[in-house]
Coordinates of N, CA and C in Angstrom, one line a residue:
X25 N 15.8 15.7 21.5 CA 16.2 14.2 21.1 C 15.7 14.1 19.7
X26 N 14.7 14.5 19.5 CA 14.3 14.2 18.1 C 15.1 15.1 16.9
X27 N 15.4 16.6 17.2 CA 16.3 17.1 16.9 C 17.9 16.7 16.5
X28 N 18.4 16.0 17.4 CA 19.8 15.5 17.2 C 19.6 14.3 16.0
X29 N 18.8 13.6 16.4 CA 18.5 12.2 15.0 C 18.4 12.9 14.0
X30 N 17.4 13.9 13.8 CA 17.2 14.4 12.6 C 18.9 14.9 12.1
X31 N 19.6 15.8 12.8 CA 20.7 16.5 12.3 C 21.7 15.1 12.0
X32 N 21.8 14.1 12.9 CA 22.3 13.1 12.4 C 22.1 12.6 10.9
X33 N 21.0 12.3 10.6 CA 20.4 12.2 9.4 C 21.0 13.2 7.9
X34 N 20.9 14.2 8.5 CA 21.1 15.2 7.6 C 23.2 15.2 7.3
X35 N 23.8 15.0 8.4 CA 25.2 14.9 8.7 C 25.8 13.7 8.1
X36 N 25.1 12.8 7.7 CA 25.5 11.3 7.6 C 26.4 11.4 6.2
X37 N 27.4 10.7 6.4 CA 28.7 11.1 5.4 C 28.9 9.5 4.4
X38 N 28.3 8.4 4.9 CA 28.1 7.0 4.3 C 26.9 6.6 4.1
X39 N 27.0 5.8 2.9 CA 25.6 4.9 3.2 C 25.1 4.0 4.1
X40 N 26.0 3.6 4.7 CA 25.9 2.9 6.0 C 25.5 3.6 7.4
X41 N 25.9 4.8 7.3 CA 25.9 6.1 8.7 C 24.5 6.5 8.3
X42 N 23.8 6.8 7.0 CA 22.7 7.2 6.4 C 21.5 6.3 7.1
X43 N 21.9 4.5 6.6 CA 20.9 3.7 7.3 C 20.5 3.7 8.8
X44 N 21.9 4.0 9.6 CA 21.7 3.8 10.8 C 21.1 5.2 11.2
X45 N 21.4 6.1 10.6 CA 20.8 7.5 11.3 C 19.4 7.4 11.2
X46 N 19.0 7.1 9.9 CA 17.4 6.7 9.7 C 16.6 6.2 10.2
X47 N 17.1 5.0 10.9 CA 16.6 3.7 11.8 C 16.4 4.3 12.9
X48 N 17.5 5.0 13.7 CA 17.3 5.5 14.8 C 16.5 6.6 14.6
X49 N 16.0 7.4 14.0 CA 15.4 8.6 13.7 C 13.9 7.9 13.6
X50 N 13.3 6.8 13.1 CA 12.2 6.2 12.5 C 11.7 5.6 14.2
X51 N 12.9 5.2 15.1 CA 12.5 4.4 16.2 C 11.9 5.5 17.0
X52 N 12.0 6.6 17.0 CA 12.0 7.6 18.0 C 10.5 7.8 17.9
X53 N 9.5 8.1 16.4 CA 8.4 7.9 16.9 C 8.0 9.3 17.0
X54 N 8.7 10.2 16.5 CA 8.5 11.5 16.7 C 7.6 12.2 15.2
X55 N 6.4 13.1 15.6 CA 6.4 13.7 14.3 C 7.2 14.6 14.0
X56 N 8.0 15.2 14.6 CA 9.1 15.9 14.0 C 9.9 15.4 12.9
X57 N 9.9 14.4 13.2 CA 10.6 13.5 12.1 C 10.4 13.4 10.6
X58 N 8.8 13.4 10.5 CA 8.4 13.1 9.7 C 8.6 14.1 8.4
X59 N 9.2 15.3 8.2 CA 9.8 16.2 6.9 C 11.1 15.4 6.7
X60 N 11.9 15.0 7.4 CA 13.0 14.5 7.0 C 13.0 13.0 6.9
X61 N 12.2 12.1 7.3 CA 11.6 10.8 6.9 C 11.3 10.8 5.4
X62 N 10.5 11.7 4.8 CA 9.5 11.8 3.4 C 10.8 12.3 2.7
X63 N 12.3 13.2 3.1 CA 13.1 13.9 2.5 C 14.1 12.4 1.9
X64 N 14.1 11.8 2.9 CA 15.0 10.3 2.7 C 14.5 9.5 1.6
X65 N 12.8 9.3 1.3 CA 12.6 8.8 0.4 C 13.0 9.3 -0.8
X66 N 13.5 10.0 -1.4 CA 14.4 10.4 -2.8 C 15.4 10.3 -2.6
X67 N 16.0 9.8 -1.5 CA 17.7 9.6 -2.0 C 17.9 8.1 -2.5
X68 N 18.9 8.2 -3.0 CA 19.3 7.0 -3.8 C 19.7 5.9 -2.9
X69 N 19.0 5.3 -1.8 CA 19.6 4.3 -1.1 C 18.4 3.7 -0.4
X70 N 17.9 2.4 -0.8 CA 17.2 1.9 -0.7 C 16.9 1.3 0.7
X71 N 17.8 1.0 1.7 CA 18.0 0.4 2.6 C 17.3 1.6 3.5
X72 N 17.8 3.0 3.6 CA 17.6 3.9 4.4 C 15.9 4.5 3.6
X73 N 15.5 4.3 2.7 CA 14.2 4.4 2.2 C 13.4 3.5 3.0
X74 N 13.8 2.3 3.1 CA 12.9 1.2 3.5 C 12.7 1.7 5.1
X75 N 13.7 2.1 5.8 CA 13.9 2.4 7.5 C 12.7 3.3 7.4
X76 N 12.9 4.4 6.5 CA 11.8 5.9 6.8 C 10.5 5.3 6.4
X77 N 10.1 4.6 5.3 CA 8.9 4.0 5.3 C 8.5 3.5 6.3
X78 N 9.3 2.6 7.0 CA 8.5 1.7 8.5 C 8.3 3.0 9.5
X79 N 9.2 3.7 9.4 CA 9.2 5.0 10.5 C 7.7 5.8 10.1
X80 N 7.5 5.8 8.9 CA 6.1 6.6 8.5 C 5.0 6.2 9.1
X81 N 5.1 4.6 8.5 CA 4.1 3.7 8.9 C 3.5 3.8 10.5
X82 N 4.9 3.9 11.3 CA 4.5 3.5 12.7 C 4.0 4.9 12.9
X83 N 4.3 6.1 12.4 CA 4.0 7.4 12.8 C 2.2 7.4 12.4
X84 N 1.7 6.9 11.2 CA 0.4 6.6 11.1 C -0.4 7.9 10.5
X85 N -1.3 8.3 10.8 CA -2.1 9.3 10.5 C -1.5 10.6 10.1
X86 N -0.9 11.2 11.3 CA -0.2 12.2 10.9 C 0.9 12.6 9.8
X87 N 1.4 11.5 9.1 CA 2.2 11.5 8.1 C 1.7 11.4 6.6
X88 N 0.3 11.5 7.0 CA -0.4 10.9 5.7 C -0.4 12.5 4.6
X89 N -1.0 13.5 5.6 CA -0.8 14.6 4.3 C 0.2 15.3 4.1
X90 N 1.4 15.4 4.8 CA 2.7 15.4 4.5 C 2.9 14.8 3.1
X91 N 2.8 13.2 3.4 CA 3.3 12.4 2.0 C 2.6 12.7 0.8
X92 N 1.0 13.5 1.2 CA 0.4 13.8 -0.4 C 0.4 15.0 -0.7
X93 N 1.0 15.6 0.1 CA 1.4 17.1 -0.2 C 2.7 17.5 -0.9
X94 N 3.5 15.7 -0.4 CA 5.1 16.3 -1.1 C 5.3 14.8 -2.3
X95 N 4.1 14.6 -2.7 CA 4.6 13.5 -3.7 C 5.0 14.1 -5.0
X96 N 5.9 13.6 -5.3 CA 6.6 14.6 -6.7 C 6.7 13.6 -7.7
X97 N 5.5 13.8 -9.0 CA 5.4 13.2 -9.9 C 6.8 13.1 -10.6
X98 N 7.7 14.1 -10.4 CA 9.0 14.0 -11.6 C 9.9 13.2 -10.6
X99 N 10.2 12.9 -9.2 CA 10.6 12.2 -8.5 C 10.2 10.7 -8.3
X100 N 10.5 9.5 -9.6 CA 9.3 8.4 -9.5 C 10.3 7.4 -8.1
X101 N 11.2 7.6 -8.0 CA 11.9 7.0 -6.7 C 11.2 7.3 -5.2
X102 N 11.0 8.4 -5.0 CA 10.4 9.3 -3.9 C 8.7 9.0 -3.9
X103 N 8.4 9.0 -5.3 CA 6.9 8.5 -5.1 C 6.8 7.4 -5.1
X104 N 7.3 6.3 -5.2 CA 7.3 4.8 -5.4 C 7.2 4.2 -3.8
X105 N 8.0 5.1 -3.1 CA 8.3 4.8 -1.5 C 7.3 5.3 -0.9
X106 N 6.6 6.8 -1.1 CA 5.6 7.1 -0.8 C 4.6 6.3 -0.8
X107 N 4.1 5.6 -1.8 CA 3.1 5.2 -2.0 C 3.2 3.6 -1.1
X108 N 4.6 3.3 -1.2 CA 4.6 2.1 -0.1 C 3.8 2.6 1.4
X109 N 4.6 3.6 1.6 CA 3.8 4.1 3.1 C 2.6 4.6 2.8
X110 N 2.1 4.9 2.4 CA 0.4 5.1 2.1 C -0.3 3.9 2.0
X111 N 0.1 2.8 1.5 CA -0.1 1.7 1.6 C -0.2 1.2 3.0
X112 N 0.9 1.1 3.8 CA 0.9 0.6 5.2 C 0.1 1.2 6.1
X113 N 0.2 2.8 6.3 CA -0.5 3.2 6.9 C -2.4 2.9 6.4
X114 N -2.8 2.9 5.1 CA -4.1 2.5 5.3 C -5.2 4.0 5.3
X115 N -4.7 4.9 5.6 CA -5.5 6.0 5.5 C -6.1 6.3 4.2
X116 N -7.7 6.5 4.5 CA -8.3 6.7 3.1 C -8.2 7.9 2.2
X117 N -7.4 8.7 2.9 CA -6.9 10.0 2.1 C -5.9 9.8 1.1
X118 N -5.4 8.5 1.2 CA -4.4 7.9 0.4 C -4.9 6.7 -1.0
X119 N -6.3 7.0 -0.8 CA -6.9 5.9 -1.6 C -7.0 6.6 -3.1
X120 N -7.1 7.5 -3.7 CA -6.8 7.7 -5.1 C -5.2 7.3 -5.3
X121 N -3.9 7.2 -5.0 CA -3.0 7.5 -4.9 C -2.6 5.7 -5.4
X122 N -3.1 5.1 -4.2 CA -3.4 3.5 -4.4 C -4.3 3.0 -5.8
X123 N -5.3 3.4 -5.9 CA -5.7 2.9 -6.8 C -5.2 3.3 -8.5
X124 N -4.5 4.2 -8.5 CA -3.7 4.6 -9.2 C -2.9 3.9 -9.4
X125 N -2.0 3.5 -8.7 CA -0.8 2.9 -8.6 C -0.8 1.3 -8.9
X126 N -2.2 1.1 -8.1 CA -2.3 -0.7 -8.1 C -2.5 -0.9 -9.9
X127 N -3.1 -0.1 -10.5 CA -3.7 -0.5 -11.4 C -2.3 -0.2 -12.7
X128 N -1.8 1.2 -12.5 CA -1.0 1.8 -13.3 C 0.9 1.6 -13.3
X129 N 1.2 1.7 -12.0 CA 2.6 1.9 -11.9 C 3.3 0.9 -12.9
X130 N 4.5 1.2 -13.1 CA 5.6 0.1 -13.9 C 6.0 -0.9 -13.1
X131 N 6.1 -0.5 -11.8 CA 7.1 -1.4 -10.9 C 6.1 -1.9 -10.1
X132 N 6.5 -3.8 -10.6 CA 5.4 -4.5 -9.6 C 5.5 -4.4 -8.1
X133 N 6.5 -4.4 -7.8 CA 6.7 -4.0 -6.1 C 5.6 -2.7 -5.6
X134 N 5.7 -1.7 -6.6 CA 4.5 -0.8 -6.3 C 3.4 -1.4 -6.1
X135 N 3.0 -2.0 -7.3 CA 1.9 -2.6 -7.4 C 1.1 -3.4 -6.6
X136 N 2.3 -4.1 -6.1 CA 1.7 -5.1 -5.1 C 1.7 -4.4 -3.9
X137 N 2.2 -3.5 -3.2 CA 2.2 -2.7 -1.9 C 0.9 -2.1 -2.4
X138 N 0.4 -1.3 -3.3 CA -0.7 -0.7 -3.6 C -2.0 -1.8 -3.4
X139 N -1.8 -2.7 -4.2 CA -3.0 -3.8 -3.9 C -3.4 -4.2 -2.5
X140 N -2.1 -4.4 -2.0 CA -2.8 -4.8 -0.8 C -2.7 -3.6 0.4
X141 N -2.3 -2.8 0.1 CA -3.0 -1.4 0.8 C -4.5 -1.4 0.9
X142 N -4.9 -1.6 -0.6 CA -6.4 -1.0 -1.1 C -7.0 -2.2 -0.3
X143 N -6.8 -3.1 0.3 CA -7.4 -4.5 1.3 C -7.4 -4.0 2.6
X144 N -6.5 -3.3 2.7 CA -6.6 -2.7 4.5 C -6.5 -1.3 4.8
X145 N -7.7 -0.4 4.0 CA -7.9 0.6 4.0 C -9.2 0.8 5.3
X146 N -8.6 2.0 6.3 CA -9.4 2.1 7.1 C -10.8 2.8 7.0
X147 N -11.6 2.2 6.5 CA -13.0 2.4 5.8 C -13.7 3.5 7.0
X148 N -14.1 3.0 8.1 CA -14.4 3.7 9.3 C -14.0 5.4 9.6
X149 N -12.7 5.5 8.8 CA -12.3 7.0 9.2 C -12.9 8.4 7.8
X150 N -13.9 7.2 7.1 CA -14.1 8.1 5.8 C -15.7 8.3 6.2
X151 N -16.3 9.5 5.7 CA -17.7 9.7 5.8 C -18.0 8.6 5.5
X152 N -19.4 8.3 6.1 CA -20.4 6.6 5.8 C -20.8 6.9 4.5
X153 N -21.3 8.4 4.0 CA -22.1 7.9 2.8 C -21.0 7.7 1.4
X154 N -19.5 7.9 1.6 CA -18.7 7.8 0.7 C -17.8 6.4 0.9
X155 N -18.3 5.5 1.7 CA -17.7 4.1 1.9 C -18.3 3.2 0.6
X156 N -19.2 2.7 0.3 CA -19.5 2.0 -0.5 C -19.0 2.2 -2.0
X157 N -19.3 3.4 -2.5 CA -18.3 3.8 -3.7 C -17.0 3.4 -4.0
X158 N -16.4 4.0 -2.5 CA -15.0 3.8 -2.5 C -14.8 2.3 -2.4
X159 N -15.3 1.7 -2.2 CA -15.1 0.2 -2.0 C -15.3 -0.6 -3.1
X160 N -16.1 0.1 -4.4 CA -16.7 -0.6 -5.2 C -15.5 -0.1 -6.3
X161 N -15.0 0.8 -6.2 CA -13.8 1.4 -6.7 C -12.4 0.6 -6.2
X162 N -12.2 0.4 -5.2 CA -11.2 -0.7 -4.5 C -11.4 -1.8 -5.2
X163 N -12.7 -2.3 -5.5 CA -12.7 -4.0 -5.6 C -12.6 -3.7 -7.1
X164 N -13.3 -3.1 -7.7 CA -12.8 -3.0 -9.3 C -11.3 -2.7 -9.7
X165 N -10.6 -2.1 -8.9 CA -9.1 -2.1 -9.0 C -8.2 -3.3 -8.7
X166 N -8.4 -3.8 -8.0 CA -8.2 -5.4 -7.1 C -8.7 -6.3 -8.3
X167 N -9.9 -6.2 -8.9 CA -10.2 -7.3 -9.7 C -9.2 -7.3 -10.9
X168 N -9.1 -6.1 -11.3 CA -7.6 -5.9 -12.5 C -6.7 -6.3 -12.2
X169 N -6.0 -6.1 -10.8 CA -4.9 -6.4 -10.3 C -4.9 -7.8 -10.1
X170 N -5.7 -8.6 -10.0 CA -5.5 -9.8 -10.2 C -5.4 -10.7 -11.4
X171 N -5.5 -10.0 -12.2 CA -4.8 -10.3 -13.6 C -3.7 -9.8 -14.2
X172 N -2.7 -9.1 -13.4 CA -1.7 -8.6 -13.4 C -0.6 -9.6 -14.1
X173 N 0.0 -9.2 -14.9 CA 1.0 -10.3 -15.7 C 2.5 -11.0 -14.6
X174 N 2.4 -10.0 -13.3 CA 3.5 -10.6 -12.4 C 2.4 -11.6 -11.0
X175 N 3.0 -12.7 -10.6 CA 2.3 -13.4 -10.1 C 2.0 -13.0 -8.6
X176 N 3.3 -11.9 -7.8 CA 3.4 -11.2 -7.0 C 2.3 -10.3 -6.4
X177 N 1.9 -9.5 -7.8 CA 1.1 -8.7 -7.4 C -0.3 -9.4 -7.4
X178 N -0.7 -10.5 -8.3 CA -2.0 -10.9 -8.6 C -2.2 -11.9 -7.0
X179 N -1.1 -12.1 -6.4 CA -1.1 -12.8 -5.0 C -1.9 -11.7 -4.1
X180 N -1.0 -10.3 -4.2 CA -1.4 -9.4 -3.2 C -2.8 -8.8 -3.6
X181 N -3.3 -8.6 -4.6 CA -4.6 -8.6 -5.3 C -5.6 -9.2 -4.4
X182 N -5.2 -10.7 -4.6 CA -6.2 -11.8 -3.9 C -6.6 -11.6 -2.4
X183 N -5.3 -11.3 -2.0 CA -5.3 -10.8 -0.4 C -6.3 -9.4 0.0
X184 N -6.0 -8.8 -0.9 CA -6.6 -7.4 -1.2 C -8.0 -7.7 -1.3
X185 N -8.5 -8.3 -2.0 CA -10.1 -8.6 -2.1 C -10.3 -9.7 -1.2
X186 N -9.8 -10.6 -0.2 CA -10.5 -11.1 0.8 C -10.6 -9.7 2.0
X187 N -9.6 -9.2 2.1 CA -9.9 -8.1 3.2 C -10.8 -7.1 2.9
X188 N -10.9 -6.9 1.4 CA -11.6 -5.9 1.3 C -13.0 -6.4 1.2
X189 N -13.2 -7.2 1.0 CA -14.7 -8.4 0.9 C -15.1 -8.6 2.5
X190 N -14.3 -9.0 3.1 CA -14.7 -9.1 4.6 C -14.9 -7.8 5.7
X191 N -14.3 -6.7 5.0 CA -14.7 -5.7 5.6 C -15.5 -4.9 5.2
X192 N -16.3 -5.0 4.3 CA -17.4 -4.7 3.8 C -18.9 -4.5 4.7
X193 N -19.1 -3.4 5.1 CA -20.4 -3.0 6.1 C -21.6 -3.8 5.9
X194 N -21.6 -4.1 4.4 CA -23.2 -5.0 4.0 C -22.7 -6.2 2.9
X195 N -23.2 -6.7 2.3 CA -23.1 -7.9 1.2 C -23.3 -7.0 0.0
X196 N -22.2 -6.6 -0.6 CA -22.3 -5.7 -1.7 C -22.3 -6.7 -2.8
X197 N -23.3 -5.5 -3.9 CA -23.6 -6.1 -5.4 C -22.6 -6.9 -5.9
X198 N -21.1 -6.5 -5.6 CA -19.9 -7.1 -6.0 C -19.3 -8.4 -5.8
X199 N -20.4 -8.6 -4.9 CA -19.5 -9.7 -4.4 C -19.8 -11.0 -4.9
X200 N -20.8 -11.2 -5.7 CA -20.5 -12.3 -6.8 C -19.6 -12.5 -7.7
X201 N -19.4 -10.8 -8.0 CA -18.0 -10.9 -9.0 C -16.7 -11.0 -8.5
X202 N -16.6 -11.1 -7.1 CA -15.5 -11.2 -6.4 C -15.6 -12.8 -6.3
X203 N -16.2 -13.0 -5.8 CA -16.5 -14.6 -5.8 C -16.0 -15.2 -7.0
X204 N -16.6 -14.8 -8.3 CA -16.6 -15.8 -9.4 C -14.8 -15.6 -9.9
X205 N -14.3 -14.3 -9.8 CA -13.0 -14.1 -9.6 C -12.0 -15.0 -9.3
X206 N -12.1 -15.1 -8.1 CA -11.6 -15.8 -6.8 C -11.5 -17.4 -7.5
X207 N -12.8 -17.9 -7.6 CA -12.9 -18.9 -8.2 C -12.0 -18.9 -9.5
X208 N -12.1 -18.5 -10.4 CA -11.3 -18.4 -11.7 C -9.7 -18.5 -11.5
X209 N -9.3 -17.7 -10.5 CA -7.9 -17.6 -10.2 C -7.5 -18.9 -9.4
X210 N -8.3 -19.6 -8.4 CA -7.8 -20.8 -7.8 C -7.8 -22.3 -8.7
X211 N -8.6 -22.0 -10.0 CA -8.8 -23.0 -10.9 C -7.8 -22.8 -11.8
X212 N -7.4 -21.9 -12.3 CA -6.6 -21.4 -13.3 C -5.3 -20.7 -13.4
X213 N -5.0 -20.2 -12.4 CA -3.6 -19.3 -12.2 C -2.7 -20.1 -12.6
X214 N -1.7 -19.6 -13.5 CA -0.4 -20.2 -13.9 C 0.5 -21.0 -12.1
X215 N 0.0 -20.0 -11.6 CA 1.1 -19.8 -10.3 C 0.3 -20.6 -9.1
X216 N 1.2 -22.0 -8.6 CA 0.7 -22.4 -7.3 C -0.1 -21.7 -6.2
X217 N 1.1 -20.7 -6.0 CA 1.1 -19.7 -4.8 C -0.3 -19.2 -4.9
X218 N -0.7 -18.6 -6.0 CA -1.7 -17.6 -6.4 C -2.9 -18.6 -6.2
X219 N -3.3 -19.6 -6.8 CA -4.1 -20.3 -7.0 C -4.6 -20.9 -5.4
X220 N -3.4 -21.0 -4.5 CA -3.9 -21.9 -3.0 C -3.8 -20.5 -2.2
X221 N -3.6 -18.9 -2.5 CA -4.4 -18.2 -2.0 C -5.6 -17.8 -2.0
X222 N -6.1 -18.2 -3.6 CA -7.6 -17.6 -3.7 C -8.3 -18.7 -3.3
X223 N -7.6 -20.2 -2.8 CA -8.5 -21.0 -2.3 C -8.9 -20.8 -0.8
X224 N -7.9 -20.4 -0.3 CA -7.8 -19.4 1.4 C -8.7 -18.4 1.2
X225 N -8.9 -17.7 0.3 CA -9.7 -16.3 0.4 C -11.2 -16.6 0.5
X226 N -11.5 -17.5 -0.4 CA -12.6 -18.4 -0.6 C -13.0 -19.0 0.5
X227 N -12.5 -19.8 1.4 CA -12.5 -20.6 2.5 C -13.0 -19.7 3.6
X228 N -11.8 -18.8 3.7 CA -12.0 -17.5 5.0 C -13.6 -16.5 4.7
X229 N -14.0 -16.6 3.5 CA -15.2 -15.5 3.1 C -16.1 -16.4 3.1
X230 N -16.0 -18.1 3.4 CA -17.3 -18.7 3.1 C -18.2 -18.6 1.8
X231 N -17.0 -18.1 0.6 CA -17.8 -18.0 -0.6 C -18.0 -19.3 -1.4
X232 N -19.2 -19.6 -1.8 CA -19.3 -20.8 -2.4 C -18.6 -21.0 -3.7

């Protein structure tokens, strides 16, 4: 079944045909589909790329290593979609990619996805002795992203900070810094939605 669906993607002769074929392949949730779904990320077809990302996220952990191995620094489009997939999966092996993307990517949608993804990393999948340092790095990057020029990135960063702080196994030393930043955002961000999101984050975290 998966092979037939893969062939349908490879033989699609129109944008609509490709989109429908990728959706069908993604819905199959087959590990055999991973290389083809990753290849689709490099096509100039945003609809098909969204469907491929959804399929890779649904497949989860098995897709992580192939994504990391095939990240192409010279094909920005494919890399951007791959970051979205890694953010959605939340595997800690994608941490370095998400840290870099949240801080440095020129696309606001990629920075937003990476910021959101940093808040939902599956820390339990990381060696215990590495978790605290990794969470500190994620917090620093999210604090930086919370000052991004684009409000949608700041909004995602606030959500990421809430999720990250709520997932911390112990009361981390950086909690006070996160609390102060959320208070600053809640009072002074130029966008009402971001201010409201910061108020909600503080309430959910019971931060004074």
